[in-house]
Amino acid sequence: MQCSAKGCRRSARWQLRWSNPRIHSGDRRKTWLACDEHRGSLSEFLSARDFLREVVPMDADG
């Protein structure tokens, strides 16, 4: 699976789970994938909008 950052083709190592409280129910999560290089910038983008809920490694789901 590839990183969600624009133009990045690296393998994703992180799941950035987020939701927009104005349009998503409380338990609904969307997921962006991030490589190590883009984890910070994608997390900052989502956090600035108060959308980021959690960041977990790709293998966290088993």
mmCIF file with all atom_site columns, N, CA and C in Angstrom:
data_model
loop_
_atom_site.group_PDB
_atom_site.id
_atom_site.type_symbol
_atom_site.label_atom_id
_atom_site.label_alt_id
_atom_site.label_comp_id
_atom_site.label_asym_id
_atom_site.label_entity_id
_atom_site.label_seq_id
_atom_site.pdbx_PDB_ins_code
_atom_site.Cartn_x
_atom_site.Cartn_y
_atom_site.Cartn_z
_atom_site.occupancy
_atom_site.B_iso_or_equiv
_atom_site.pdbx_formal_charge
_atom_site.auth_seq_id
_atom_site.auth_comp_id
_atom_site.auth_asym_id
_atom_site.auth_atom_id
_atom_site.pdbx_PDB_model_num
ATOM 1   N N  . MET A 1 1  ? 0.847   -1.167 0.000  1.00 0.00 ? 1  MET A N  1
ATOM 2   C CA . MET A 1 1  ? 0.000   0.000  0.000  1.00 0.00 ? 1  MET A CA 1
ATOM 3   C C  . MET A 1 1  ? 0.896   1.235  0.000  1.00 0.00 ? 1  MET A C  1
ATOM 4   N N  . GLN A 1 2  ? 0.458   2.255  -0.717 1.00 0.00 ? 2  GLN A N  1
ATOM 5   C CA . GLN A 1 2  ? 1.264   3.459  -0.889 1.00 0.00 ? 2  GLN A CA 1
ATOM 6   C C  . GLN A 1 2  ? 0.852   4.579  0.048  1.00 0.00 ? 2  GLN A C  1
ATOM 7   N N  . CYS A 1 3  ? 1.804   5.440  0.310  1.00 0.00 ? 3  CYS A N  1
ATOM 8   C CA . CYS A 1 3  ? 1.585   6.654  1.089  1.00 0.00 ? 3  CYS A CA 1
ATOM 9   C C  . CYS A 1 3  ? 0.530   7.521  0.398  1.00 0.00 ? 3  CYS A C  1
ATOM 10  N N  . SER A 1 4  ? -0.297  8.196  1.195  1.00 0.00 ? 4  SER A N  1
ATOM 11  C CA . SER A 1 4  ? -1.362  9.052  0.666  1.00 0.00 ? 4  SER A CA 1
ATOM 12  C C  . SER A 1 4  ? -0.889  10.451 0.285  1.00 0.00 ? 4  SER A C  1
ATOM 13  N N  . ALA A 1 5  ? 0.359   10.799 0.591  1.00 0.00 ? 5  ALA A N  1
ATOM 14  C CA . ALA A 1 5  ? 0.870   12.128 0.247  1.00 0.00 ? 5  ALA A CA 1
ATOM 15  C C  . ALA A 1 5  ? 0.934   12.278 -1.274 1.00 0.00 ? 5  ALA A C  1
ATOM 16  N N  . LYS A 1 6  ? 0.583   13.453 -1.750 1.00 0.00 ? 6  LYS A N  1
ATOM 17  C CA . LYS A 1 6  ? 0.553   13.721 -3.188 1.00 0.00 ? 6  LYS A CA 1
ATOM 18  C C  . LYS A 1 6  ? 1.914   13.422 -3.820 1.00 0.00 ? 6  LYS A C  1
ATOM 19  N N  . GLY A 1 7  ? 1.901   12.585 -4.841 1.00 0.00 ? 7  GLY A N  1
ATOM 20  C CA . GLY A 1 7  ? 3.101   12.263 -5.593 1.00 0.00 ? 7  GLY A CA 1
ATOM 21  C C  . GLY A 1 7  ? 4.024   11.241 -4.947 1.00 0.00 ? 7  GLY A C  1
ATOM 22  N N  . CYS A 1 8  ? 3.739   10.812 -3.740 1.00 0.00 ? 8  CYS A N  1
ATOM 23  C CA . CYS A 1 8  ? 4.604   9.851  -3.054 1.00 0.00 ? 8  CYS A CA 1
ATOM 24  C C  . CYS A 1 8  ? 4.229   8.430  -3.469 1.00 0.00 ? 8  CYS A C  1
ATOM 25  N N  . ARG A 1 9  ? 5.236   7.637  -3.755 1.00 0.00 ? 9  ARG A N  1
ATOM 26  C CA . ARG A 1 9  ? 5.021   6.244  -4.147 1.00 0.00 ? 9  ARG A CA 1
ATOM 27  C C  . ARG A 1 9  ? 5.648   5.279  -3.146 1.00 0.00 ? 9  ARG A C  1
ATOM 28  N N  . ARG A 1 10 ? 6.081   5.806  -2.011 1.00 0.00 ? 10 ARG A N  1
ATOM 29  C CA . ARG A 1 10 ? 6.715   4.956  -1.001 1.00 0.00 ? 10 ARG A CA 1
ATOM 30  C C  . ARG A 1 10 ? 5.683   4.054  -0.326 1.00 0.00 ? 10 ARG A C  1
ATOM 31  N N  . SER A 1 11 ? 6.181   2.988  0.244  1.00 0.00 ? 11 SER A N  1
ATOM 32  C CA . SER A 1 11 ? 5.313   2.079  0.998  1.00 0.00 ? 11 SER A CA 1
ATOM 33  C C  . SER A 1 11 ? 4.862   2.749  2.287  1.00 0.00 ? 11 SER A C  1
ATOM 34  N N  . ALA A 1 12 ? 3.590   2.597  2.578  1.00 0.00 ? 12 ALA A N  1
ATOM 35  C CA . ALA A 1 12 ? 3.033   3.166  3.808  1.00 0.00 ? 12 ALA A CA 1
ATOM 36  C C  . ALA A 1 12 ? 3.439   2.312  4.997  1.00 0.00 ? 12 ALA A C  1
ATOM 37  N N  . ARG A 1 13 ? 3.755   2.978  6.098  1.00 0.00 ? 13 ARG A N  1
ATOM 38  C CA . ARG A 1 13 ? 4.085   2.287  7.344  1.00 0.00 ? 13 ARG A CA 1
ATOM 39  C C  . ARG A 1 13 ? 3.155   2.687  8.470  1.00 0.00 ? 13 ARG A C  1
ATOM 40  N N  . TRP A 1 14 ? 2.314   3.704  8.234  1.00 0.00 ? 14 TRP A N  1
ATOM 41  C CA . TRP A 1 14 ? 1.439   4.255  9.273  1.00 0.00 ? 14 TRP A CA 1
ATOM 42  C C  . TRP A 1 14 ? 0.034   4.455  8.757  1.00 0.00 ? 14 TRP A C  1
ATOM 43  N N  . GLN A 1 15 ? -0.932  4.266  9.642  1.00 0.00 ? 15 GLN A N  1
ATOM 44  C CA . GLN A 1 15 ? -2.338  4.577  9.365  1.00 0.00 ? 15 GLN A CA 1
ATOM 45  C C  . GLN A 1 15 ? -2.699  5.817  10.174 1.00 0.00 ? 15 GLN A C  1
ATOM 46  N N  . LEU A 1 16 ? -3.144  6.855  9.497  1.00 0.00 ? 16 LEU A N  1
ATOM 47  C CA . LEU A 1 16 ? -3.614  8.062  10.169 1.00 0.00 ? 16 LEU A CA 1
ATOM 48  C C  . LEU A 1 16 ? -5.131  8.004  10.130 1.00 0.00 ? 16 LEU A C  1
ATOM 49  N N  . ARG A 1 17 ? -5.721  7.712  11.253 1.00 0.00 ? 17 ARG A N  1
ATOM 50  C CA . ARG A 1 17 ? -7.176  7.549  11.327 1.00 0.00 ? 17 ARG A CA 1
ATOM 51  C C  . ARG A 1 17 ? -7.788  8.875  11.756 1.00 0.00 ? 17 ARG A C  1
ATOM 52  N N  . TRP A 1 18 ? -8.745  9.330  10.974 1.00 0.00 ? 18 TRP A N  1
ATOM 53  C CA . TRP A 1 18 ? -9.299  10.656 11.198 1.00 0.00 ? 18 TRP A CA 1
ATOM 54  C C  . TRP A 1 18 ? -10.783 10.686 10.915 1.00 0.00 ? 18 TRP A C  1
ATOM 55  N N  . SER A 1 19 ? -11.413 11.760 11.361 1.00 0.00 ? 19 SER A N  1
ATOM 56  C CA . SER A 1 19 ? -12.820 11.998 11.038 1.00 0.00 ? 19 SER A CA 1
ATOM 57  C C  . SER A 1 19 ? -13.094 13.489 11.116 1.00 0.00 ? 19 SER A C  1
ATOM 58  N N  . ASN A 1 20 ? -14.050 13.917 10.329 1.00 0.00 ? 20 ASN A N  1
ATOM 59  C CA . ASN A 1 20 ? -14.526 15.298 10.354 1.00 0.00 ? 20 ASN A CA 1
ATOM 60  C C  . ASN A 1 20 ? -15.808 15.286 11.176 1.00 0.00 ? 20 ASN A C  1
ATOM 61  N N  . PRO A 1 21 ? -15.782 15.842 12.383 1.00 0.00 ? 21 PRO A N  1
ATOM 62  C CA . PRO A 1 21 ? -16.951 15.754 13.263 1.00 0.00 ? 21 PRO A CA 1
ATOM 63  C C  . PRO A 1 21 ? -18.197 16.444 12.707 1.00 0.00 ? 21 PRO A C  1
ATOM 64  N N  . ARG A 1 22 ? -18.024 17.320 11.748 1.00 0.00 ? 22 ARG A N  1
ATOM 65  C CA . ARG A 1 22 ? -19.195 17.980 11.153 1.00 0.00 ? 22 ARG A CA 1
ATOM 66  C C  . ARG A 1 22 ? -19.966 17.066 10.207 1.00 0.00 ? 22 ARG A C  1
ATOM 67  N N  . ILE A 1 23 ? -19.291 16.048 9.664  1.00 0.00 ? 23 ILE A N  1
ATOM 68  C CA . ILE A 1 23 ? -19.987 15.184 8.703  1.00 0.00 ? 23 ILE A CA 1
ATOM 69  C C  . ILE A 1 23 ? -19.939 13.692 9.042  1.00 0.00 ? 23 ILE A C  1
ATOM 70  N N  . HIS A 1 24 ? -19.066 13.276 9.963  1.00 0.00 ? 24 HIS A N  1
ATOM 71  C CA . HIS A 1 24 ? -18.949 11.861 10.322 1.00 0.00 ? 24 HIS A CA 1
ATOM 72  C C  . HIS A 1 24 ? -19.517 11.615 11.709 1.00 0.00 ? 24 HIS A C  1
ATOM 73  N N  . SER A 1 25 ? -20.160 10.469 11.888 1.00 0.00 ? 25 SER A N  1
ATOM 74  C CA . SER A 1 25 ? -20.647 10.094 13.219 1.00 0.00 ? 25 SER A CA 1
ATOM 75  C C  . SER A 1 25 ? -19.453 9.862  14.142 1.00 0.00 ? 25 SER A C  1
ATOM 76  N N  . GLY A 1 26 ? -19.685 9.822  15.428 1.00 0.00 ? 26 GLY A N  1
ATOM 77  C CA . GLY A 1 26 ? -18.624 9.747  16.421 1.00 0.00 ? 26 GLY A CA 1
ATOM 78  C C  . GLY A 1 26 ? -17.645 8.607  16.273 1.00 0.00 ? 26 GLY A C  1
ATOM 79  N N  . ASP A 1 27 ? -18.097 7.435  15.825 1.00 0.00 ? 27 ASP A N  1
ATOM 80  C CA . ASP A 1 27 ? -17.198 6.287  15.740 1.00 0.00 ? 27 ASP A CA 1
ATOM 81  C C  . ASP A 1 27 ? -16.672 6.021  14.331 1.00 0.00 ? 27 ASP A C  1
ATOM 82  N N  . ARG A 1 28 ? -17.091 6.786  13.351 1.00 0.00 ? 28 ARG A N  1
ATOM 83  C CA . ARG A 1 28 ? -16.617 6.581  11.982 1.00 0.00 ? 28 ARG A CA 1
ATOM 84  C C  . ARG A 1 28 ? -15.213 7.144  11.824 1.00 0.00 ? 28 ARG A C  1
ATOM 85  N N  . ARG A 1 29 ? -14.344 6.387  11.165 1.00 0.00 ? 29 ARG A N  1
ATOM 86  C CA . ARG A 1 29 ? -12.971 6.811  10.901 1.00 0.00 ? 29 ARG A CA 1
ATOM 87  C C  . ARG A 1 29 ? -12.650 6.608  9.430  1.00 0.00 ? 29 ARG A C  1
ATOM 88  N N  . LYS A 1 30 ? -11.950 7.566  8.871  1.00 0.00 ? 30 LYS A N  1
ATOM 89  C CA . LYS A 1 30 ? -11.363 7.419  7.542  1.00 0.00 ? 30 LYS A CA 1
ATOM 90  C C  . LYS A 1 30 ? -9.876  7.205  7.777  1.00 0.00 ? 30 LYS A C  1
ATOM 91  N N  . THR A 1 31 ? -9.175  6.686  6.793  1.00 0.00 ? 31 THR A N  1
ATOM 92  C CA . THR A 1 31 ? -7.757  6.387  6.971  1.00 0.00 ? 31 THR A CA 1
ATOM 93  C C  . THR A 1 31 ? -6.936  6.922  5.815  1.00 0.00 ? 31 THR A C  1
ATOM 94  N N  . TRP A 1 32 ? -5.897  7.653  6.158  1.00 0.00 ? 32 TRP A N  1
ATOM 95  C CA . TRP A 1 32 ? -4.843  8.009  5.216  1.00 0.00 ? 32 TRP A CA 1
ATOM 96  C C  . TRP A 1 32 ? -3.649  7.155  5.580  1.00 0.00 ? 32 TRP A C  1
ATOM 97  N N  . LEU A 1 33 ? -2.874  6.779  4.586  1.00 0.00 ? 33 LEU A N  1
ATOM 98  C CA . LEU A 1 33 ? -1.666  5.996  4.804  1.00 0.00 ? 33 LEU A CA 1
ATOM 99  C C  . LEU A 1 33 ? -0.452  6.901  4.652  1.00 0.00 ? 33 LEU A C  1
ATOM 100 N N  . ALA A 1 34 ? 0.577   6.648  5.447  1.00 0.00 ? 34 ALA A N  1
ATOM 101 C CA . ALA A 1 34 ? 1.763   7.503  5.405  1.00 0.00 ? 34 ALA A CA 1
ATOM 102 C C  . ALA A 1 34 ? 3.047   6.682  5.479  1.00 0.00 ? 34 ALA A C  1
ATOM 103 N N  . CYS A 1 35 ? 4.038   7.129  4.714  1.00 0.00 ? 35 CYS A N  1
ATOM 104 C CA . CYS A 1 35 ? 5.387   6.596  4.855  1.00 0.00 ? 35 CYS A CA 1
ATOM 105 C C  . CYS A 1 35 ? 6.031   7.343  6.030  1.00 0.00 ? 35 CYS A C  1
ATOM 106 N N  . ASP A 1 36 ? 7.230   6.930  6.408  1.00 0.00 ? 36 ASP A N  1
ATOM 107 C CA . ASP A 1 36 ? 7.904   7.597  7.525  1.00 0.00 ? 36 ASP A CA 1
ATOM 108 C C  . ASP A 1 36 ? 8.123   9.085  7.240  1.00 0.00 ? 36 ASP A C  1
ATOM 109 N N  . GLU A 1 37 ? 8.485   9.417  6.005  1.00 0.00 ? 37 GLU A N  1
ATOM 110 C CA . GLU A 1 37 ? 8.778   10.815 5.650  1.00 0.00 ? 37 GLU A CA 1
ATOM 111 C C  . GLU A 1 37 ? 7.549   11.718 5.761  1.00 0.00 ? 37 GLU A C  1
ATOM 112 N N  . HIS A 1 38 ? 6.383   11.233 5.396  1.00 0.00 ? 38 HIS A N  1
ATOM 113 C CA . HIS A 1 38 ? 5.184   12.075 5.357  1.00 0.00 ? 38 HIS A CA 1
ATOM 114 C C  . HIS A 1 38 ? 4.269   11.936 6.571  1.00 0.00 ? 38 HIS A C  1
ATOM 115 N N  . ARG A 1 39 ? 4.614   11.072 7.497  1.00 0.00 ? 39 ARG A N  1
ATOM 116 C CA . ARG A 1 39 ? 3.774   10.901 8.691  1.00 0.00 ? 39 ARG A CA 1
ATOM 117 C C  . ARG A 1 39 ? 3.560   12.240 9.402  1.00 0.00 ? 39 ARG A C  1
ATOM 118 N N  . GLY A 1 40 ? 4.611   12.980 9.607  1.00 0.00 ? 40 GLY A N  1
ATOM 119 C CA . GLY A 1 40 ? 4.521   14.255 10.321 1.00 0.00 ? 40 GLY A CA 1
ATOM 120 C C  . GLY A 1 40 ? 3.677   15.288 9.603  1.00 0.00 ? 40 GLY A C  1
ATOM 121 N N  . SER A 1 41 ? 3.918   15.486 8.313  1.00 0.00 ? 41 SER A N  1
ATOM 122 C CA . SER A 1 41 ? 3.191   16.534 7.587  1.00 0.00 ? 41 SER A CA 1
ATOM 123 C C  . SER A 1 41 ? 1.712   16.191 7.422  1.00 0.00 ? 41 SER A C  1
ATOM 124 N N  . LEU A 1 42 ? 1.396   14.934 7.165  1.00 0.00 ? 42 LEU A N  1
ATOM 125 C CA . LEU A 1 42 ? -0.014  14.550 7.050  1.00 0.00 ? 42 LEU A CA 1
ATOM 126 C C  . LEU A 1 42 ? -0.713  14.638 8.404  1.00 0.00 ? 42 LEU A C  1
ATOM 127 N N  . SER A 1 43 ? -0.012  14.244 9.464  1.00 0.00 ? 43 SER A N  1
ATOM 128 C CA . SER A 1 43 ? -0.581  14.356 10.816 1.00 0.00 ? 43 SER A CA 1
ATOM 129 C C  . SER A 1 43 ? -0.837  15.814 11.181 1.00 0.00 ? 43 SER A C  1
ATOM 130 N N  . GLU A 1 44 ? 0.104   16.694 10.864 1.00 0.00 ? 44 GLU A N  1
ATOM 131 C CA . GLU A 1 44 ? -0.057  18.120 11.155 1.00 0.00 ? 44 GLU A CA 1
ATOM 132 C C  . GLU A 1 44 ? -1.245  18.704 10.401 1.00 0.00 ? 44 GLU A C  1
ATOM 133 N N  . PHE A 1 45 ? -1.405  18.324 9.135  1.00 0.00 ? 45 PHE A N  1
ATOM 134 C CA . PHE A 1 45 ? -2.528  18.804 8.327  1.00 0.00 ? 45 PHE A CA 1
ATOM 135 C C  . PHE A 1 45 ? -3.860  18.427 8.976  1.00 0.00 ? 45 PHE A C  1
ATOM 136 N N  . LEU A 1 46 ? -3.985  17.170 9.365  1.00 0.00 ? 46 LEU A N  1
ATOM 137 C CA . LEU A 1 46 ? -5.226  16.705 9.987  1.00 0.00 ? 46 LEU A CA 1
ATOM 138 C C  . LEU A 1 46 ? -5.423  17.299 11.379 1.00 0.00 ? 46 LEU A C  1
ATOM 139 N N  . SER A 1 47 ? -4.352  17.417 12.141 1.00 0.00 ? 47 SER A N  1
ATOM 140 C CA . SER A 1 47 ? -4.446  17.977 13.495 1.00 0.00 ? 47 SER A CA 1
ATOM 141 C C  . SER A 1 47 ? -4.858  19.441 13.473 1.00 0.00 ? 47 SER A C  1
ATOM 142 N N  . ALA A 1 48 ? -4.365  20.200 12.510 1.00 0.00 ? 48 ALA A N  1
ATOM 143 C CA . ALA A 1 48 ? -4.701  21.622 12.409 1.00 0.00 ? 48 ALA A CA 1
ATOM 144 C C  . ALA A 1 48 ? -6.199  21.822 12.210 1.00 0.00 ? 48 ALA A C  1
ATOM 145 N N  . ARG A 1 49 ? -6.864  20.826 11.663 1.00 0.00 ? 49 ARG A N  1
ATOM 146 C CA . ARG A 1 49 ? -8.309  20.881 11.423 1.00 0.00 ? 49 ARG A CA 1
ATOM 147 C C  . ARG A 1 49 ? -9.096  20.136 12.506 1.00 0.00 ? 49 ARG A C  1
ATOM 148 N N  . ASP A 1 50 ? -8.382  19.629 13.502 1.00 0.00 ? 50 ASP A N  1
ATOM 149 C CA . ASP A 1 50 ? -8.965  18.838 14.592 1.00 0.00 ? 50 ASP A CA 1
ATOM 150 C C  . ASP A 1 50 ? -9.641  17.567 14.075 1.00 0.00 ? 50 ASP A C  1
ATOM 151 N N  . PHE A 1 51 ? -9.049  16.962 13.032 1.00 0.00 ? 51 PHE A N  1
ATOM 152 C CA . PHE A 1 51 ? -9.589  15.744 12.433 1.00 0.00 ? 51 PHE A CA 1
ATOM 153 C C  . PHE A 1 51 ? -8.857  14.482 12.887 1.00 0.00 ? 51 PHE A C  1
ATOM 154 N N  . LEU A 1 52 ? -7.578  14.589 13.239 1.00 0.00 ? 52 LEU A N  1
ATOM 155 C CA . LEU A 1 52 ? -6.778  13.407 13.554 1.00 0.00 ? 52 LEU A CA 1
ATOM 156 C C  . LEU A 1 52 ? -7.256  12.757 14.845 1.00 0.00 ? 52 LEU A C  1
ATOM 157 N N  . ARG A 1 53 ? -7.500  11.448 14.795 1.00 0.00 ? 53 ARG A N  1
ATOM 158 C CA . ARG A 1 53 ? -7.952  10.706 15.966 1.00 0.00 ? 53 ARG A CA 1
ATOM 159 C C  . ARG A 1 53 ? -6.857  9.800  16.515 1.00 0.00 ? 53 ARG A C  1
ATOM 160 N N  . GLU A 1 54 ? -6.107  9.134  15.625 1.00 0.00 ? 54 GLU A N  1
ATOM 161 C CA . GLU A 1 54 ? -5.015  8.276  16.086 1.00 0.00 ? 54 GLU A CA 1
ATOM 162 C C  . GLU A 1 54 ? -4.077  7.953  14.937 1.00 0.00 ? 54 GLU A C  1
ATOM 163 N N  . VAL A 1 55 ? -2.839  7.611  15.298 1.00 0.00 ? 55 VAL A N  1
ATOM 164 C CA . VAL A 1 55 ? -1.826  7.171  14.342 1.00 0.00 ? 55 VAL A CA 1
ATOM 165 C C  . VAL A 1 55 ? -1.339  5.815  14.828 1.00 0.00 ? 55 VAL A C  1
ATOM 166 N N  . VAL A 1 56 ? -1.438  4.817  13.959 1.00 0.00 ? 56 VAL A N  1
ATOM 167 C CA . VAL A 1 56 ? -1.040  3.460  14.338 1.00 0.00 ? 56 VAL A CA 1
ATOM 168 C C  . VAL A 1 56 ? -0.189  2.841  13.231 1.00 0.00 ? 56 VAL A C  1
ATOM 169 N N  . PRO A 1 57 ? 0.705   1.920  13.603 1.00 0.00 ? 57 PRO A N  1
ATOM 170 C CA . PRO A 1 57 ? 1.504   1.231  12.589 1.00 0.00 ? 57 PRO A CA 1
ATOM 171 C C  . PRO A 1 57 ? 0.612   0.411  11.655 1.00 0.00 ? 57 PRO A C  1
ATOM 172 N N  . MET A 1 58 ? 1.071   0.196  10.442 1.00 0.00 ? 58 MET A N  1
ATOM 173 C CA . MET A 1 58 ? 0.305   -0.572 9.454  1.00 0.00 ? 58 MET A CA 1
ATOM 174 C C  . MET A 1 58 ? -0.042  -1.969 9.953  1.00 0.00 ? 58 MET A C  1
ATOM 175 N N  . ASP A 1 59 ? 0.812   -2.580 10.730 1.00 0.00 ? 59 ASP A N  1
ATOM 176 C CA . ASP A 1 59 ? 0.560   -3.951 11.184 1.00 0.00 ? 59 ASP A CA 1
ATOM 177 C C  . ASP A 1 59 ? -0.285  -4.021 12.452 1.00 0.00 ? 59 ASP A C  1
ATOM 178 N N  . ALA A 1 60 ? -0.839  -2.909 12.905 1.00 0.00 ? 60 ALA A N  1
ATOM 179 C CA . ALA A 1 60 ? -1.608  -2.877 14.159 1.00 0.00 ? 60 ALA A CA 1
ATOM 180 C C  . ALA A 1 60 ? -2.897  -3.695 14.093 1.00 0.00 ? 60 ALA A C  1
ATOM 181 N N  . ASP A 1 61 ? -3.445  -3.885 12.901 1.00 0.00 ? 61 ASP A N  1
ATOM 182 C CA . ASP A 1 61 ? -4.692  -4.635 12.760 1.00 0.00 ? 61 ASP A CA 1
ATOM 183 C C  . ASP A 1 61 ? -4.461  -6.141 12.677 1.00 0.00 ? 61 ASP A C  1
ATOM 184 N N  . GLY A 1 62 ? -3.205  -6.518 12.720 1.00 0.00 ? 62 GLY A N  1
ATOM 185 C CA . GLY A 1 62 ? -2.915  -7.950 12.694 1.00 0.00 ? 62 GLY A CA 1
ATOM 186 C C  . GLY A 1 62 ? -2.632  -8.374 11.336 1.00 0.00 ? 62 GLY A C  1
#
